[in-house]
Amino acid sequence: MAVLAVVLGISVAAGAAEVDGRERRQQERIAEGVQSGQLTPRETARLERKEARIHREIQRDRAANGGTLTPAERRRINRQQNRVSRQIYREKHDAQHQ
């Protein structure tokens, strides 16, 4: 039983680190797009709003669960982050430039 608790604890910590790291990397990608001129101010604002919404959801979910995310919440957040990641790529590689 103690082994299961340790494994679950490691899994929860790994999931939290993954979500936080992903959030940070996507913010870095947006900043790089701004710096390189690949993102227009309008595109940047839209992506930042989407990232902020996901961040608020993560904070709300963690507050409701004692600082952790449930597996279902992690899956939902991951899907949302995947969607925004694709949008970041598309916006950085479209024909619009600053």
Tab-separated table of C-alpha atoms in Angstrom:
chain	number	residue	atom	x	y	z
A	1	MET	CA	0.000	0.000	0.000
A	2	ALA	CA	2.862	2.397	0.802
A	3	VAL	CA	4.423	1.691	-2.594
A	4	LEU	CA	1.164	2.633	-4.309
A	5	ALA	CA	1.041	5.922	-2.389
A	6	VAL	CA	4.616	6.728	-3.424
A	7	VAL	CA	3.914	5.880	-7.075
A	8	LEU	CA	0.749	7.993	-7.074
A	9	GLY	CA	2.626	10.871	-5.435
A	10	ILE	CA	5.332	10.749	-8.092
A	11	SER	CA	2.702	10.585	-10.840
A	12	VAL	CA	0.863	13.642	-9.501
A	13	ALA	CA	4.103	15.616	-9.188
A	14	ALA	CA	5.162	14.644	-12.712
A	15	GLY	CA	1.778	15.694	-14.090
A	16	ALA	CA	1.987	19.081	-12.380
A	17	ALA	CA	5.518	19.661	-13.661
A	18	GLU	CA	4.429	18.718	-17.180
A	19	VAL	CA	1.514	21.179	-17.141
A	20	ASP	CA	3.654	23.993	-15.707
A	21	GLY	CA	6.533	23.333	-18.104
A	22	ARG	CA	4.217	23.260	-21.078
A	23	GLU	CA	2.639	26.531	-20.032
A	24	ARG	CA	6.081	28.151	-19.736
A	25	ARG	CA	7.295	26.783	-23.102
A	26	GLN	CA	4.223	28.059	-24.924
A	27	GLN	CA	4.701	31.522	-23.417
A	28	GLU	CA	8.320	31.417	-24.629
A	29	ARG	CA	7.160	30.477	-28.136
A	30	ILE	CA	4.777	33.434	-28.189
A	31	ALA	CA	7.552	35.770	-26.989
A	32	GLU	CA	9.886	34.437	-29.699
A	33	GLY	CA	7.199	35.079	-32.313
A	34	VAL	CA	6.821	38.666	-31.137
A	35	GLN	CA	10.574	39.222	-31.077
A	36	SER	CA	11.072	37.785	-34.562
A	37	GLY	CA	8.112	39.674	-36.012
A	38	GLN	CA	6.302	36.451	-36.896
A	39	LEU	CA	3.311	37.422	-34.738
A	40	THR	CA	1.270	40.560	-35.227
A	41	PRO	CA	-0.001	42.445	-32.162
A	42	ARG	CA	-3.506	41.113	-32.807
A	43	GLU	CA	-2.294	37.499	-33.060
A	44	THR	CA	-0.218	37.959	-29.920
A	45	ALA	CA	-3.151	39.357	-27.951
A	46	ARG	CA	-5.400	36.479	-29.030
A	47	LEU	CA	-2.831	33.829	-28.084
A	48	GLU	CA	-2.084	35.534	-24.758
A	49	ARG	CA	-5.813	35.594	-23.903
A	50	LYS	CA	-6.089	31.878	-24.616
A	51	GLU	CA	-3.012	31.119	-22.521
A	52	ALA	CA	-4.344	33.266	-19.669
A	53	ARG	CA	-7.679	31.422	-19.751
A	54	ILE	CA	-5.919	28.059	-19.499
A	55	HIS	CA	-3.766	29.390	-16.644
A	56	ARG	CA	-6.874	30.531	-14.737
A	57	GLU	CA	-8.473	27.111	-15.233
A	58	ILE	CA	-5.351	25.379	-13.904
A	59	GLN	CA	-5.304	27.642	-10.840
A	60	ARG	CA	-9.023	27.113	-10.223
A	61	ASP	CA	-8.751	23.323	-10.590
A	62	ARG	CA	-5.748	23.168	-8.278
A	63	ALA	CA	-7.500	25.306	-5.662
A	64	ALA	CA	-10.483	22.956	-5.752
A	65	ASN	CA	-8.299	19.849	-5.320
A	66	GLY	CA	-5.768	20.784	-2.678
A	67	GLY	CA	-3.098	21.924	-5.120
A	68	THR	CA	-3.276	19.022	-7.573
A	69	LEU	CA	-5.016	18.260	-10.848
A	70	THR	CA	-7.117	15.153	-11.324
A	71	PRO	CA	-6.280	12.913	-14.298
A	72	ALA	CA	-9.422	14.156	-16.076
A	73	GLU	CA	-8.422	17.784	-15.496
A	74	ARG	CA	-4.899	17.082	-16.770
A	75	ARG	CA	-6.345	15.523	-19.940
A	76	ARG	CA	-8.643	18.514	-20.496
A	77	ILE	CA	-5.813	21.000	-19.907
A	78	ASN	CA	-3.538	18.994	-22.213
A	79	ARG	CA	-6.145	19.103	-25.000
A	80	GLN	CA	-6.505	22.863	-24.554
A	81	GLN	CA	-2.731	23.320	-24.571
A	82	ASN	CA	-2.466	21.170	-27.720
A	83	ARG	CA	-5.028	23.387	-29.435
A	84	VAL	CA	-3.197	26.594	-28.487
A	85	SER	CA	0.150	25.053	-29.472
A	86	ARG	CA	-1.191	24.380	-32.976
A	87	GLN	CA	-2.517	27.942	-33.138
A	88	ILE	CA	0.865	29.334	-32.103
A	89	TYR	CA	2.532	27.341	-34.882
A	90	ARG	CA	-0.020	28.418	-37.493
A	91	GLU	CA	0.146	32.086	-36.531
A	92	LYS	CA	3.951	32.088	-36.533
A	93	HIS	CA	4.049	30.485	-39.980
A	94	ASP	CA	1.275	32.356	-41.772
A	95	ALA	CA	1.938	35.154	-44.240
A	96	GLN	CA	1.171	37.927	-41.748
A	97	HIS	CA	4.150	39.700	-40.251
A	98	GLN	CA	4.522	42.645	-37.966
